[in-house]
Tab-separated table of C-alpha atoms in Angstrom:
chain	number	residue	atom	x	y	z
A	1	MET	CA	12.530	54.576	24.662
A	2	SER	CA	12.062	58.334	25.060
A	3	THR	CA	13.518	60.279	27.971
A	4	PRO	CA	11.079	60.543	30.892
A	5	THR	CA	9.802	63.929	32.007
A	6	VAL	CA	9.146	64.740	35.655
A	7	PHE	CA	7.261	67.733	37.056
A	8	ILE	CA	8.313	69.066	40.492
A	9	SER	CA	6.405	71.640	42.524
A	10	GLY	CA	8.397	73.813	44.911
A	11	ALA	CA	11.595	73.233	42.957
A	12	SER	CA	13.480	76.438	43.780
A	13	LYS	CA	14.976	75.384	47.120
A	14	GLY	CA	15.274	72.662	49.724
A	15	ILE	CA	14.168	69.157	48.850
A	16	GLY	CA	12.582	70.192	45.545
A	17	LEU	CA	15.801	71.790	44.292
A	18	ALA	CA	17.812	68.757	45.360
A	19	VAL	CA	15.411	66.428	43.537
A	20	ALA	CA	15.696	68.511	40.367
A	21	ALA	CA	19.489	68.271	40.511
A	22	VAL	CA	19.407	64.505	40.992
A	23	LEU	CA	16.993	63.982	38.099
A	24	LEU	CA	19.064	66.145	35.776
A	25	ARG	CA	22.159	64.100	36.639
A	26	LYS	CA	20.160	61.040	35.641
A	27	GLY	CA	19.425	62.638	32.250
A	28	VAL	CA	15.709	63.101	32.986
A	29	ASN	CA	13.717	66.043	31.629
A	30	VAL	CA	12.651	68.253	34.544
A	31	VAL	CA	9.813	70.757	34.772
A	32	ALA	CA	10.508	73.005	37.771
A	33	PHE	CA	7.431	74.832	39.060
A	34	GLN	CA	7.735	77.428	41.829
A	35	ARG	CA	6.669	80.952	42.797
A	36	SER	CA	10.087	82.494	42.153
A	37	ARG	CA	13.481	81.506	40.795
A	38	THR	CA	16.539	81.201	42.991
A	39	PRO	CA	20.170	81.482	41.885
A	40	GLU	CA	20.573	77.818	42.831
A	41	LEU	CA	17.777	76.773	40.471
A	42	LEU	CA	19.063	78.975	37.654
A	43	ALA	CA	22.493	77.385	38.087
A	44	LEU	CA	20.968	74.086	36.933
A	45	ALA	CA	19.960	75.581	33.571
A	46	CYS	CA	20.290	73.175	30.631
A	47	ASP	CA	18.233	71.901	27.719
A	48	LYS	CA	16.601	69.291	29.960
A	49	LEU	CA	15.281	71.844	32.466
A	50	LEU	CA	12.098	73.825	31.900
A	51	ILE	CA	11.467	76.465	34.555
A	52	VAL	CA	7.877	77.649	34.913
A	53	ASP	CA	6.912	80.218	37.539
A	54	GLY	CA	3.565	80.160	39.290
A	55	ASP	CA	1.676	79.614	42.514
A	56	VAL	CA	0.457	76.099	43.298
A	57	THR	CA	-2.868	77.558	44.442
A	58	ASP	CA	-3.484	79.033	40.974
A	59	THR	CA	-5.333	76.495	38.821
A	60	ALA	CA	-4.520	78.345	35.599
A	61	ALA	CA	-0.809	78.426	36.480
A	62	ILE	CA	-0.734	74.681	37.151
A	63	THR	CA	-2.553	73.946	33.900
A	64	ASN	CA	-0.208	76.227	31.987
A	65	ALA	CA	2.844	74.515	33.487
A	66	VAL	CA	1.603	71.081	32.441
A	67	ASP	CA	0.799	72.392	28.952
A	68	GLN	CA	4.301	73.862	28.649
A	69	ALA	CA	5.810	70.580	29.780
A	70	LEU	CA	3.979	68.710	27.033
A	71	LYS	CA	4.889	71.279	24.380
A	72	THR	CA	8.563	71.202	25.376
A	73	PHE	CA	9.129	67.525	26.081
A	74	SER	CA	6.072	65.829	24.465
A	75	SER	CA	5.264	63.763	27.558
A	76	LEU	CA	4.774	63.907	31.304
A	77	ASP	CA	5.753	60.736	33.134
A	78	GLY	CA	6.253	61.695	36.760
A	79	LEU	CA	4.706	64.174	39.165
A	80	ILE	CA	6.421	65.153	42.429
A	81	LEU	CA	4.104	67.075	44.733
A	82	ASN	CA	6.578	68.784	47.018
A	83	ALA	CA	5.453	72.393	47.578
A	84	ALA	CA	4.087	72.966	51.063
A	85	THR	CA	3.762	75.440	53.904
A	86	LEU	CA	4.101	75.002	57.660
A	87	GLU	CA	2.135	78.122	58.588
A	88	PRO	CA	0.196	78.738	60.675
A	89	LEU	CA	1.792	77.205	63.733
A	90	CYS	CA	-1.033	77.354	66.259
A	91	ARG	CA	-3.050	75.433	68.813
A	92	ILE	CA	-6.490	74.233	67.758
A	93	GLY	CA	-8.100	76.268	70.516
A	94	ASP	CA	-6.293	79.482	69.571
A	95	ARG	CA	-9.066	81.733	68.302
A	96	THR	CA	-6.601	84.514	67.488
A	97	VAL	CA	-5.682	82.442	64.430
A	98	GLY	CA	-8.694	82.721	62.179
A	99	LEU	CA	-10.138	79.837	60.214
A	100	GLU	CA	-9.097	81.594	57.011
A	101	LYS	CA	-5.460	80.815	57.814
A	102	TRP	CA	-6.318	77.142	58.142
A	103	LYS	CA	-8.109	77.299	54.788
A	104	THR	CA	-5.137	79.033	53.153
A	105	HIS	CA	-2.881	76.302	54.513
A	106	PHE	CA	-5.085	73.620	52.963
A	107	ASP	CA	-5.163	75.506	49.659
A	108	VAL	CA	-1.376	75.091	49.495
A	109	ASN	CA	-0.870	71.701	51.118
A	110	PHE	CA	-3.904	69.808	49.889
A	111	PHE	CA	-6.196	71.388	47.310
A	112	SER	CA	-3.224	72.283	45.103
A	113	LEU	CA	-2.463	68.555	44.944
A	114	VAL	CA	-5.897	67.863	43.485
A	115	ASP	CA	-5.386	70.652	40.943
A	116	ALA	CA	-2.026	69.250	39.859
A	117	LEU	CA	-3.359	65.715	39.619
A	118	GLN	CA	-6.334	66.751	37.519
A	119	ALA	CA	-4.032	68.605	35.132
A	120	ALA	CA	-1.440	65.820	34.895
A	121	LEU	CA	-3.440	62.583	35.032
A	122	PRO	CA	-4.284	62.349	31.313
A	123	SER	CA	-0.567	62.480	30.451
A	124	LEU	CA	0.439	60.164	33.296
A	125	ARG	CA	-2.081	57.572	32.086
A	126	ASP	CA	-0.506	57.719	28.619
A	127	SER	CA	3.091	57.541	29.817
A	128	LYS	CA	5.201	54.968	27.994
A	129	HIS	CA	7.361	54.766	31.115
A	130	GLY	CA	4.437	54.124	33.443
A	131	GLY	CA	3.043	57.215	35.157
A	132	ARG	CA	4.154	57.874	38.729
A	133	VAL	CA	3.214	60.343	41.459
A	134	VAL	CA	5.345	60.992	44.526
A	135	PHE	CA	3.709	62.886	47.381
A	136	VAL	CA	6.317	64.471	49.671
A	137	SER	CA	4.645	63.757	52.980
A	138	SER	CA	5.792	63.884	56.595
A	139	GLY	CA	5.878	61.926	59.806
A	140	ALA	CA	3.342	64.543	60.928
A	141	ALA	CA	0.766	62.668	58.856
A	142	THR	CA	0.592	59.941	61.484
A	143	LYS	CA	1.380	62.006	64.600
A	144	GLY	CA	-0.351	64.791	66.497
A	145	THR	CA	2.456	67.206	67.306
A	146	ALA	CA	1.069	70.062	69.378
A	147	GLY	CA	1.029	73.378	67.552
A	148	TRP	CA	1.069	71.760	64.121
A	149	GLY	CA	-2.677	71.306	63.663
A	150	PRO	CA	-2.987	72.456	60.042
A	151	TYR	CA	0.217	70.710	58.953
A	152	ASN	CA	-0.634	67.423	60.709
A	153	ALA	CA	-4.074	67.389	59.122
A	154	SER	CA	-2.978	68.376	55.615
A	155	LYS	CA	-0.263	65.721	55.467
A	156	ALA	CA	-2.712	63.081	56.715
A	157	ALA	CA	-5.093	64.189	53.952
A	158	MET	CA	-2.229	63.925	51.460
A	159	ASN	CA	-1.624	60.307	52.442
A	160	SER	CA	-5.319	59.552	52.061
A	161	LEU	CA	-5.285	61.142	48.608
A	162	CYS	CA	-2.335	58.936	47.660
A	163	ARG	CA	-4.191	55.800	48.751
A	164	THR	CA	-7.327	56.819	46.880
A	165	LEU	CA	-5.384	57.684	43.734
A	166	SER	CA	-3.817	54.232	43.818
A	167	GLU	CA	-7.275	52.653	43.835
A	168	GLU	CA	-8.734	54.905	41.161
A	169	GLU	CA	-5.751	54.943	38.786
A	170	PRO	CA	-4.325	51.402	38.735
A	171	THR	CA	-1.989	52.151	35.798
A	172	ILE	CA	-0.286	54.919	37.801
A	173	THR	CA	2.026	54.207	40.743
A	174	SER	CA	1.422	56.581	43.653
A	175	VAL	CA	3.711	56.785	46.694
A	176	ALA	CA	3.718	59.092	49.736
A	177	LEU	CA	7.197	59.529	51.168
A	178	ARG	CA	8.374	60.719	54.579
A	179	PRO	CA	11.674	62.554	53.867
A	180	GLY	CA	12.855	62.649	57.477
A	181	MET	CA	14.234	65.669	59.334
A	182	VAL	CA	15.973	67.653	56.604
A	183	ASP	CA	18.051	70.807	56.942
A	184	THR	CA	15.600	73.198	55.269
A	185	ALA	CA	13.865	76.513	55.950
A	186	MET	CA	11.089	74.619	57.736
A	187	GLN	CA	13.541	73.471	60.386
A	188	VAL	CA	14.749	77.044	60.860
A	189	ALA	CA	11.160	78.213	61.348
A	190	LEU	CA	10.477	75.509	63.909
A	191	ARG	CA	13.542	76.425	65.929
A	192	GLU	CA	12.954	80.169	65.762
A	193	THR	CA	9.163	80.473	66.022
A	194	GLY	CA	7.872	77.094	67.182
A	195	ALA	CA	8.412	77.406	70.936
A	196	PRO	CA	5.228	79.371	71.792
A	197	HIS	CA	3.052	76.759	70.059
A	198	MET	CA	4.822	73.432	70.592
A	199	SER	CA	5.458	71.489	73.756
A	200	ALA	CA	8.848	72.246	75.339
A	201	LYS	CA	9.921	68.643	74.752
A	202	ASP	CA	9.046	68.724	71.050
A	203	HIS	CA	10.702	72.077	70.473
A	204	GLU	CA	13.870	71.008	72.261
A	205	LYS	CA	14.080	67.949	70.004
A	206	PHE	CA	14.326	70.128	66.904
A	207	VAL	CA	16.827	72.446	68.534
A	208	SER	CA	19.062	69.609	69.694
A	209	VAL	CA	18.964	67.706	66.385
A	210	HIS	CA	20.259	70.824	64.659
A	211	ALA	CA	22.839	71.558	67.346
A	212	ASN	CA	24.147	68.000	67.137
A	213	GLY	CA	24.451	68.109	63.349
A	214	GLU	CA	21.905	65.329	62.910
A	215	LEU	CA	19.683	66.926	60.277
A	216	LEU	CA	19.688	65.205	56.896
A	217	LYS	CA	21.071	66.896	53.833
A	218	ALA	CA	18.342	67.552	51.270
A	219	GLU	CA	20.064	65.267	48.775
A	220	ASP	CA	19.610	62.222	51.034
A	221	PRO	CA	15.825	61.923	50.610
A	222	ALA	CA	16.047	63.635	47.212
A	223	ARG	CA	17.789	60.597	45.716
A	224	VAL	CA	14.905	58.418	46.886
A	225	ILE	CA	12.216	60.805	45.657
A	226	ALA	CA	13.860	61.191	42.249
A	227	SER	CA	14.203	57.440	41.773
A	228	LEU	CA	10.626	56.775	42.868
A	229	ALA	CA	9.379	59.334	40.344
A	230	ILE	CA	10.832	57.333	37.457
A	231	SER	CA	10.988	53.749	38.713
A	232	ALA	CA	8.761	53.152	41.747
A	233	PRO	CA	7.450	49.570	41.550
A	234	LYS	CA	3.726	48.927	41.361
A	235	SER	CA	3.970	47.033	44.662
A	236	MET	CA	4.535	50.354	46.467
A	237	SER	CA	1.464	52.072	45.061
A	238	GLY	CA	-0.749	53.633	47.708
A	239	GLN	CA	1.843	53.232	50.441
A	240	PHE	CA	3.264	55.751	52.895
A	241	VAL	CA	6.948	54.927	53.377
A	242	SER	CA	9.935	56.554	54.999
A	243	TRP	CA	12.935	57.510	52.890
A	244	ASP	CA	15.077	55.152	54.994
A	245	ALA	CA	12.676	52.178	54.923
A	246	ASP	CA	13.825	48.817	53.576
A	247	GLU	CA	11.634	49.306	50.492
A	248	CYS	CA	13.722	52.346	49.565
A	249	ALA	CA	17.177	50.852	50.111
A	250	LEU	CA	18.028	50.580	46.417
A	251	PHE	CA	16.748	54.072	45.745
A	252	ARG	CA	18.992	55.557	48.446
A	253	GLU	CA	21.988	54.224	46.573
A	254	ALA	CA	20.948	55.737	43.254
A	255	VAL	CA	23.014	58.545	41.731
């Protein structure tokens, strides 16, 4: 059987970069889509890596990236929707943060998902490996952390989109994954700028987890995400699961 091809948004750093590295070690073709290239991403260069620059909010850029994937590797078998923003951190009643910032947030964290799905679904339906979509979600999808209004809502919408996709596209396996508290730029932002918006208790939790060295390395959830993108079982379709759930035990052990 042919080598599977997986598309990753936000692949230049953090979880996305770690997922790309894991997939390449597995011998999978990777299409890395991001706004700009980092030295760490360029260091992964090989004949199985296609790097395409673009903004996830640009429909033409997403379509072009999918087209390039098909021209280069002849198939698209997995889609990892990872790119996201935390901004703006704000309280719902804060009228100094205009509605336009909420809309911009949803352009990145939600509407870009629809764009990517519409571009990729025809190829995912035709995948000889069985098309799969992994939504990189968050525990925020089921919580109401103060100061995270846009992020909470967009991740909840992501999970709903995953469930709906599972119903509408029964040949494609769709999974939303909570990656846990990972040592990424988002954690830095929460520690440095979150205090004015979050409750003192919530902010202190993020500060103390970092201080105690308890943040996950990006590769920990990345192994699960990478494995789900190429071998998630149909029984998981439509589900929201944590990277450390029992259902993901075998995936955590994957190379």
